[in-house]
PDB file of C-alpha atoms in Angstrom:
ATOM      1  CA  MET A1255      42.391 -48.607 -66.247  1.00  0.00           C
ATOM      2  CA  ASP A1256      39.963 -46.133 -64.688  1.00  0.00           C
ATOM      3  CA  ILE A1257      40.020 -46.864 -60.952  1.00  0.00           C
ATOM      4  CA  VAL A1258      36.645 -45.170 -60.646  1.00  0.00           C
ATOM      5  CA  ASN A1259      34.250 -44.493 -63.492  1.00  0.00           C
ATOM      6  CA  PRO A1260      35.006 -40.973 -64.843  1.00  0.00           C
ATOM      7  CA  ALA A1261      31.356 -40.022 -64.458  1.00  0.00           C
ATOM      8  CA  VAL A1262      31.546 -40.947 -60.776  1.00  0.00           C
ATOM      9  CA  ASN A1263      34.731 -38.885 -60.421  1.00  0.00           C
ATOM     10  CA  ASP A1264      32.956 -35.888 -61.927  1.00  0.00           C
ATOM     11  CA  TYR A1265      30.032 -36.390 -59.547  1.00  0.00           C
ATOM     12  CA  VAL A1266      32.419 -36.622 -56.593  1.00  0.00           C
ATOM     13  CA  LEU A1267      34.091 -33.353 -57.599  1.00  0.00           C
ATOM     14  CA  ALA A1268      30.717 -31.657 -57.910  1.00  0.00           C
ATOM     15  CA  HIS A1269      29.793 -32.776 -54.397  1.00  0.00           C
ATOM     16  CA  SER A1270      33.023 -31.952 -52.585  1.00  0.00           C
ATOM     17  CA  THR A1271      34.005 -28.589 -51.137  1.00  0.00           C
ATOM     18  CA  PRO A1272      35.113 -26.597 -54.195  1.00  0.00           C
ATOM     19  CA  ALA A1273      38.613 -25.259 -54.610  1.00  0.00           C
ATOM     20  CA  ASP A1274      38.980 -21.551 -53.987  1.00  0.00           C
ATOM     21  CA  ASP A1275      40.522 -19.029 -56.394  1.00  0.00           C
ATOM     22  CA  VAL A1276      44.053 -19.696 -55.126  1.00  0.00           C
ATOM     23  CA  LEU A1277      43.898 -23.422 -55.809  1.00  0.00           C
ATOM     24  CA  ARG A1278      42.073 -22.985 -59.112  1.00  0.00           C
ATOM     25  CA  ASP A1279      44.652 -20.480 -60.327  1.00  0.00           C
ATOM     26  CA  LEU A1280      47.510 -22.711 -59.162  1.00  0.00           C
ATOM     27  CA  ALA A1281      46.054 -25.705 -61.005  1.00  0.00           C
ATOM     28  CA  ALA A1282      45.622 -23.610 -64.162  1.00  0.00           C
ATOM     29  CA  GLU A1283      49.167 -22.238 -64.027  1.00  0.00           C
ATOM     30  CA  THR A1284      50.567 -25.709 -63.438  1.00  0.00           C
ATOM     31  CA  ARG A1285      48.707 -27.101 -66.442  1.00  0.00           C
ATOM     32  CA  LYS A1286      50.052 -24.281 -68.607  1.00  0.00           C
ATOM     33  CA  ALA A1287      53.655 -24.193 -67.366  1.00  0.00           C
ATOM     34  CA  PHE A1288      54.223 -27.913 -66.801  1.00  0.00           C
ATOM     35  CA  SER A1289      51.843 -29.604 -69.203  1.00  0.00           C
ATOM     36  CA  ASP A1290      53.886 -32.829 -69.279  1.00  0.00           C
ATOM     37  CA  PHE A1291      53.666 -33.215 -65.499  1.00  0.00           C
ATOM     38  CA  THR A1292      50.114 -32.203 -64.593  1.00  0.00           C
ATOM     39  CA  SER A1293      49.273 -35.745 -63.510  1.00  0.00           C
ATOM     40  CA  MET A1294      51.589 -35.129 -60.557  1.00  0.00           C
ATOM     41  CA  GLN A1295      49.165 -32.593 -59.094  1.00  0.00           C
ATOM     42  CA  ILE A1296      46.428 -33.825 -56.785  1.00  0.00           C
ATOM     43  CA  THR A1297      42.821 -33.017 -57.557  1.00  0.00           C
ATOM     44  CA  GLN A1298      40.321 -30.802 -55.763  1.00  0.00           C
ATOM     45  CA  ASP A1299      38.646 -33.647 -53.893  1.00  0.00           C
ATOM     46  CA  GLU A1300      41.924 -35.179 -52.732  1.00  0.00           C
ATOM     47  CA  GLY A1301      43.076 -31.752 -51.584  1.00  0.00           C
ATOM     48  CA  ALA A1302      39.916 -31.288 -49.520  1.00  0.00           C
ATOM     49  CA  PHE A1303      40.418 -34.803 -48.150  1.00  0.00           C
ATOM     50  CA  LEU A1304      43.962 -33.949 -46.993  1.00  0.00           C
ATOM     51  CA  THR A1305      42.792 -30.789 -45.242  1.00  0.00           C
ATOM     52  CA  MET A1306      40.060 -32.714 -43.462  1.00  0.00           C
ATOM     53  CA  LEU A1307      42.439 -35.503 -42.403  1.00  0.00           C
ATOM     54  CA  VAL A1308      44.921 -33.021 -40.950  1.00  0.00           C
ATOM     55  CA  ARG A1309      42.136 -31.379 -38.953  1.00  0.00           C
ATOM     56  CA  LEU A1310      40.686 -34.702 -37.774  1.00  0.00           C
ATOM     57  CA  VAL A1311      44.101 -35.884 -36.575  1.00  0.00           C
ATOM     58  CA  GLY A1312      44.629 -32.571 -34.791  1.00  0.00           C
ATOM     59  CA  ALA A1313      48.022 -32.304 -36.438  1.00  0.00           C
ATOM     60  CA  ARG A1314      50.519 -29.594 -35.539  1.00  0.00           C
ATOM     61  CA  ARG A1315      53.645 -31.141 -37.076  1.00  0.00           C
ATOM     62  CA  ALA A1316      53.346 -32.400 -40.630  1.00  0.00           C
ATOM     63  CA  VAL A1317      55.708 -33.629 -43.342  1.00  0.00           C
ATOM     64  CA  GLU A1318      55.195 -33.719 -47.088  1.00  0.00           C
ATOM     65  CA  VAL A1319      57.433 -35.715 -49.416  1.00  0.00           C
ATOM     66  CA  GLY A1320      56.966 -34.356 -52.921  1.00  0.00           C
ATOM     67  CA  VAL A1321      55.811 -30.758 -53.267  1.00  0.00           C
ATOM     68  CA  PHE A1322      55.593 -30.169 -57.039  1.00  0.00           C
ATOM     69  CA  THR A1323      53.892 -26.758 -57.409  1.00  0.00           C
ATOM     70  CA  GLY A1324      52.419 -26.689 -53.930  1.00  0.00           C
ATOM     71  CA  TYR A1325      48.748 -27.629 -54.229  1.00  0.00           C
ATOM     72  CA  SER A1326      48.890 -30.382 -51.601  1.00  0.00           C
ATOM     73  CA  SER A1327      51.105 -28.207 -49.384  1.00  0.00           C
ATOM     74  CA  ILE A1328      48.424 -25.542 -49.250  1.00  0.00           C
ATOM     75  CA  CYS A1329      45.765 -28.120 -48.435  1.00  0.00           C
ATOM     76  CA  ILE A1330      47.837 -29.635 -45.624  1.00  0.00           C
ATOM     77  CA  ALA A1331      48.924 -26.273 -44.201  1.00  0.00           C
ATOM     78  CA  ARG A1332      45.337 -25.030 -44.159  1.00  0.00           C
ATOM     79  CA  GLY A1333      44.440 -27.909 -41.862  1.00  0.00           C
ATOM     80  CA  LEU A1334      47.132 -26.970 -39.347  1.00  0.00           C
ATOM     81  CA  PRO A1335      46.626 -24.512 -36.491  1.00  0.00           C
ATOM     82  CA  ALA A1336      48.306 -21.121 -36.701  1.00  0.00           C
ATOM     83  CA  ASP A1337      51.359 -22.421 -34.824  1.00  0.00           C
ATOM     84  CA  GLY A1338      51.563 -25.648 -36.854  1.00  0.00           C
ATOM     85  CA  ARG A1339      54.472 -26.449 -39.138  1.00  0.00           C
ATOM     86  CA  LEU A1340      54.761 -28.347 -42.404  1.00  0.00           C
ATOM     87  CA  LEU A1341      58.158 -29.652 -43.496  1.00  0.00           C
ATOM     88  CA  ALA A1342      57.950 -29.781 -47.300  1.00  0.00           C
ATOM     89  CA  CYS A1343      60.558 -31.873 -49.127  1.00  0.00           C
ATOM     90  CA  ASP A1344      61.395 -31.565 -52.821  1.00  0.00           C
ATOM     91  CA  VAL A1345      64.401 -31.371 -55.150  1.00  0.00           C
ATOM     92  CA  SER A1346      63.130 -28.873 -57.742  1.00  0.00           C
ATOM     93  CA  GLU A1347      63.711 -25.153 -57.396  1.00  0.00           C
ATOM     94  CA  GLU A1348      61.703 -24.587 -60.570  1.00  0.00           C
ATOM     95  CA  TRP A1349      58.532 -26.293 -59.407  1.00  0.00           C
ATOM     96  CA  THR A1350      58.717 -25.022 -55.843  1.00  0.00           C
ATOM     97  CA  SER A1351      59.259 -21.438 -56.990  1.00  0.00           C
ATOM     98  CA  VAL A1352      55.644 -21.605 -58.168  1.00  0.00           C
ATOM     99  CA  ALA A1353      54.662 -23.189 -54.861  1.00  0.00           C
ATOM    100  CA  ARG A1354      56.271 -20.376 -52.857  1.00  0.00           C
ATOM    101  CA  ARG A1355      54.215 -17.738 -54.676  1.00  0.00           C
ATOM    102  CA  TYR A1356      50.963 -19.535 -54.028  1.00  0.00           C
ATOM    103  CA  TRP A1357      51.826 -20.300 -50.405  1.00  0.00           C
ATOM    104  CA  GLU A1358      52.162 -16.563 -49.911  1.00  0.00           C
ATOM    105  CA  ARG A1359      48.907 -15.874 -51.689  1.00  0.00           C
ATOM    106  CA  ALA A1360      47.124 -18.556 -49.629  1.00  0.00           C
ATOM    107  CA  GLY A1361      48.460 -17.040 -46.408  1.00  0.00           C
ATOM    108  CA  VAL A1362      50.217 -20.248 -45.293  1.00  0.00           C
ATOM    109  CA  ALA A1363      53.851 -19.507 -46.152  1.00  0.00           C
ATOM    110  CA  ASP A1364      54.694 -18.910 -42.489  1.00  0.00           C
ATOM    111  CA  ARG A1365      53.662 -22.506 -41.679  1.00  0.00           C
ATOM    112  CA  ILE A1366      55.818 -24.183 -44.342  1.00  0.00           C
ATOM    113  CA  ASP A1367      59.524 -25.018 -44.158  1.00  0.00           C
ATOM    114  CA  LEU A1368      60.752 -25.982 -47.631  1.00  0.00           C
ATOM    115  CA  ARG A1369      63.842 -28.181 -47.893  1.00  0.00           C
ATOM    116  CA  ILE A1370      65.414 -28.496 -51.336  1.00  0.00           C
ATOM    117  CA  ALA A1371      67.380 -31.725 -51.015  1.00  0.00           C
ATOM    118  CA  PRO A1372      66.862 -35.459 -51.479  1.00  0.00           C
ATOM    119  CA  ALA A1373      63.963 -36.248 -49.162  1.00  0.00           C
ATOM    120  CA  LEU A1374      65.675 -39.222 -47.569  1.00  0.00           C
ATOM    121  CA  GLU A1375      68.522 -36.975 -46.432  1.00  0.00           C
ATOM    122  CA  THR A1376      66.028 -34.546 -44.914  1.00  0.00           C
ATOM    123  CA  LEU A1377      64.020 -37.269 -43.194  1.00  0.00           C
ATOM    124  CA  ARG A1378      67.049 -39.087 -41.819  1.00  0.00           C
ATOM    125  CA  ALA A1379      68.308 -35.844 -40.317  1.00  0.00           C
ATOM    126  CA  LEU A1380      65.128 -35.451 -38.247  1.00  0.00           C
ATOM    127  CA  PRO A1381      65.151 -36.352 -34.540  1.00  0.00           C
ATOM    128  CA  ALA A1382      64.272 -39.982 -33.890  1.00  0.00           C
ATOM    129  CA  ASP A1383      61.534 -38.999 -31.432  1.00  0.00           C
ATOM    130  CA  PRO A1384      57.946 -39.842 -32.484  1.00  0.00           C
ATOM    131  CA  VAL A1385      56.800 -36.261 -32.947  1.00  0.00           C
ATOM    132  CA  ILE A1386      55.208 -36.242 -36.418  1.00  0.00           C
ATOM    133  CA  ASP A1387      51.414 -36.016 -36.456  1.00  0.00           C
ATOM    134  CA  PHE A1388      50.752 -36.267 -40.192  1.00  0.00           C
ATOM    135  CA  ALA A1389      52.751 -37.169 -43.290  1.00  0.00           C
ATOM    136  CA  PHE A1390      51.917 -37.244 -46.998  1.00  0.00           C
ATOM    137  CA  ILE A1391      54.044 -39.221 -49.467  1.00  0.00           C
ATOM    138  CA  ASP A1392      53.673 -38.321 -53.138  1.00  0.00           C
ATOM    139  CA  ALA A1393      57.123 -38.422 -54.718  1.00  0.00           C
ATOM    140  CA  ASP A1394      59.264 -40.916 -56.643  1.00  0.00           C
ATOM    141  CA  LYS A1395      57.576 -44.265 -56.233  1.00  0.00           C
ATOM    142  CA  VAL A1396      60.759 -46.354 -56.057  1.00  0.00           C
ATOM    143  CA  SER A1397      61.683 -44.656 -52.772  1.00  0.00           C
ATOM    144  CA  TYR A1398      58.292 -45.111 -51.098  1.00  0.00           C
ATOM    145  CA  PRO A1399      59.422 -47.958 -48.799  1.00  0.00           C
ATOM    146  CA  SER A1400      62.337 -45.860 -47.528  1.00  0.00           C
ATOM    147  CA  TYR A1401      60.194 -42.745 -47.058  1.00  0.00           C
ATOM    148  CA  TYR A1402      57.558 -44.772 -45.233  1.00  0.00           C
ATOM    149  CA  GLU A1403      60.031 -46.343 -42.835  1.00  0.00           C
ATOM    150  CA  GLU A1404      61.672 -43.021 -41.954  1.00  0.00           C
ATOM    151  CA  LEU A1405      58.273 -41.445 -41.318  1.00  0.00           C
ATOM    152  CA  VAL A1406      56.400 -44.210 -39.515  1.00  0.00           C
ATOM    153  CA  THR A1407      59.170 -44.572 -36.925  1.00  0.00           C
ATOM    154  CA  ARG A1408      58.783 -40.858 -36.135  1.00  0.00           C
ATOM    155  CA  LEU A1409      54.979 -40.889 -36.105  1.00  0.00           C
ATOM    156  CA  ARG A1410      53.339 -40.360 -32.728  1.00  0.00           C
ATOM    157  CA  PRO A1411      50.601 -42.783 -31.636  1.00  0.00           C
ATOM    158  CA  GLY A1412      47.440 -41.814 -33.479  1.00  0.00           C
ATOM    159  CA  GLY A1413      49.447 -40.053 -36.178  1.00  0.00           C
ATOM    160  CA  LEU A1414      48.753 -40.680 -39.845  1.00  0.00           C
ATOM    161  CA  VAL A1415      50.825 -41.418 -42.945  1.00  0.00           C
ATOM    162  CA  VAL A1416      49.034 -40.959 -46.277  1.00  0.00           C
ATOM    163  CA  LEU A1417      50.491 -42.575 -49.404  1.00  0.00           C
ATOM    164  CA  ASP A1418      49.335 -41.467 -52.860  1.00  0.00           C
ATOM    165  CA  ASN A1419      49.261 -43.397 -56.167  1.00  0.00           C
ATOM    166  CA  VAL A1420      49.186 -46.805 -54.508  1.00  0.00           C
ATOM    167  CA  LEU A1421      47.185 -48.341 -57.388  1.00  0.00           C
ATOM    168  CA  ARG A1422      49.386 -47.050 -60.199  1.00  0.00           C
ATOM    169  CA  SER A1423      46.437 -46.780 -62.617  1.00  0.00           C
ATOM    170  CA  GLY A1424      45.583 -50.382 -61.766  1.00  0.00           C
ATOM    171  CA  ARG A1425      48.998 -51.734 -62.765  1.00  0.00           C
ATOM    172  CA  VAL A1426      49.610 -53.112 -59.263  1.00  0.00           C
ATOM    173  CA  LEU A1427      46.934 -55.688 -60.118  1.00  0.00           C
ATOM    174  CA  ASP A1428      48.770 -56.809 -63.255  1.00  0.00           C
ATOM    175  CA  GLU A1429      51.767 -59.001 -62.433  1.00  0.00           C
ATOM    176  CA  SER A1430      52.917 -58.737 -66.046  1.00  0.00           C
ATOM    177  CA  SER A1431      53.646 -55.044 -65.429  1.00  0.00           C
ATOM    178  CA  GLN A1432      57.261 -55.200 -64.311  1.00  0.00           C
ATOM    179  CA  GLU A1433      58.250 -51.532 -64.460  1.00  0.00           C
ATOM    180  CA  GLU A1434      60.188 -50.728 -61.317  1.00  0.00           C
ATOM    181  CA  PRO A1435      57.668 -48.232 -59.857  1.00  0.00           C
ATOM    182  CA  ASP A1436      54.884 -50.812 -60.233  1.00  0.00           C
ATOM    183  CA  VAL A1437      56.941 -53.619 -58.693  1.00  0.00           C
ATOM    184  CA  VAL A1438      57.984 -51.402 -55.779  1.00  0.00           C
ATOM    185  CA  MET A1439      54.431 -50.190 -55.184  1.00  0.00           C
ATOM    186  CA  ARG A1440      53.183 -53.768 -54.956  1.00  0.00           C
ATOM    187  CA  ARG A1441      55.859 -54.383 -52.337  1.00  0.00           C
ATOM    188  CA  MET A1442      54.965 -51.131 -50.577  1.00  0.00           C
ATOM    189  CA  ASN A1443      51.317 -52.111 -50.339  1.00  0.00           C
ATOM    190  CA  ASP A1444      52.288 -55.497 -48.889  1.00  0.00           C
ATOM    191  CA  ILE A1445      54.591 -53.810 -46.374  1.00  0.00           C
ATOM    192  CA  VAL A1446      51.856 -51.521 -45.052  1.00  0.00           C
ATOM    193  CA  VAL A1447      49.182 -54.181 -44.644  1.00  0.00           C
ATOM    194  CA  ALA A1448      51.658 -56.448 -42.801  1.00  0.00           C
ATOM    195  CA  ASP A1449      53.037 -53.693 -40.559  1.00  0.00           C
ATOM    196  CA  ASP A1450      51.920 -54.345 -36.974  1.00  0.00           C
ATOM    197  CA  ARG A1451      52.847 -50.790 -36.018  1.00  0.00           C
ATOM    198  CA  VAL A1452      49.909 -49.376 -37.969  1.00  0.00           C
ATOM    199  CA  GLU A1453      46.300 -49.984 -38.895  1.00  0.00           C
ATOM    200  CA  SER A1454      45.637 -49.180 -42.538  1.00  0.00           C
ATOM    201  CA  VAL A1455      42.976 -48.772 -45.177  1.00  0.00           C
ATOM    202  CA  MET A1456      43.402 -48.416 -48.942  1.00  0.00           C
ATOM    203  CA  LEU A1457      40.880 -46.210 -50.727  1.00  0.00           C
ATOM    204  CA  PRO A1458      40.055 -46.201 -54.462  1.00  0.00           C
ATOM    205  CA  MET A1459      40.332 -42.411 -54.546  1.00  0.00           C
ATOM    206  CA  ARG A1460      41.846 -41.170 -57.798  1.00  0.00           C
ATOM    207  CA  ASP A1461      45.004 -43.287 -58.272  1.00  0.00           C
ATOM    208  CA  GLY A1462      44.644 -44.989 -54.903  1.00  0.00           C
ATOM    209  CA  VAL A1463      45.305 -43.552 -51.435  1.00  0.00           C
ATOM    210  CA  THR A1464      46.413 -45.520 -48.376  1.00  0.00           C
ATOM    211  CA  LEU A1465      45.975 -44.262 -44.828  1.00  0.00           C
ATOM    212  CA  ALA A1466      48.239 -45.811 -42.199  1.00  0.00           C
ATOM    213  CA  ARG A1467      47.559 -44.818 -38.576  1.00  0.00           C
ATOM    214  CA  ARG A1468      50.224 -45.460 -35.960  1.00  0.00           C
ATOM    215  CA  ARG A1469      48.904 -47.662 -33.166  1.00  0.00           C
TER     216      ARG A1469
END
């Protein structure tokens, strides 16, 4: 199902800060090189939203789970101060090789630490101290509950976790949809709203975005 009427989506895009040449070229290259996976890339309006959230939180230490070709990484890194750091987690050298080129072109490569390894291994190796200001989860959906738990325990008070694709094209509303990612996302959404450690809001942006702020 369309979460938001396509005409409304087009209107939203037309009335959001436009992507610059770097992001437009990255989106075009991704569509050409990885045509079967383009749905994994966030859109212009969601990218602008991430940058704004990072700035509003005043984040200096950020984590991204799921890099793909680096669009969201650029948007997050642009919201950080010059001495801010983004830990970017992915398992694909192929996809992130594109990301690296565009990070350089965007002038944010010095703010991004890329870890090619299973994200749970990377997250579990982090100090237990609550030092993360901002986190974005947009990777394999089955692991969302594990990613969330590792991140929220390390989130400082007032810090923010953002989860993408929480509506799964509306399939979370359909109990007859029993594919594992849909079942897990229903559970994930229930976990967040019941988590006393955070206050949360789910937005019907694109495929659904949840913001969870650590109390």
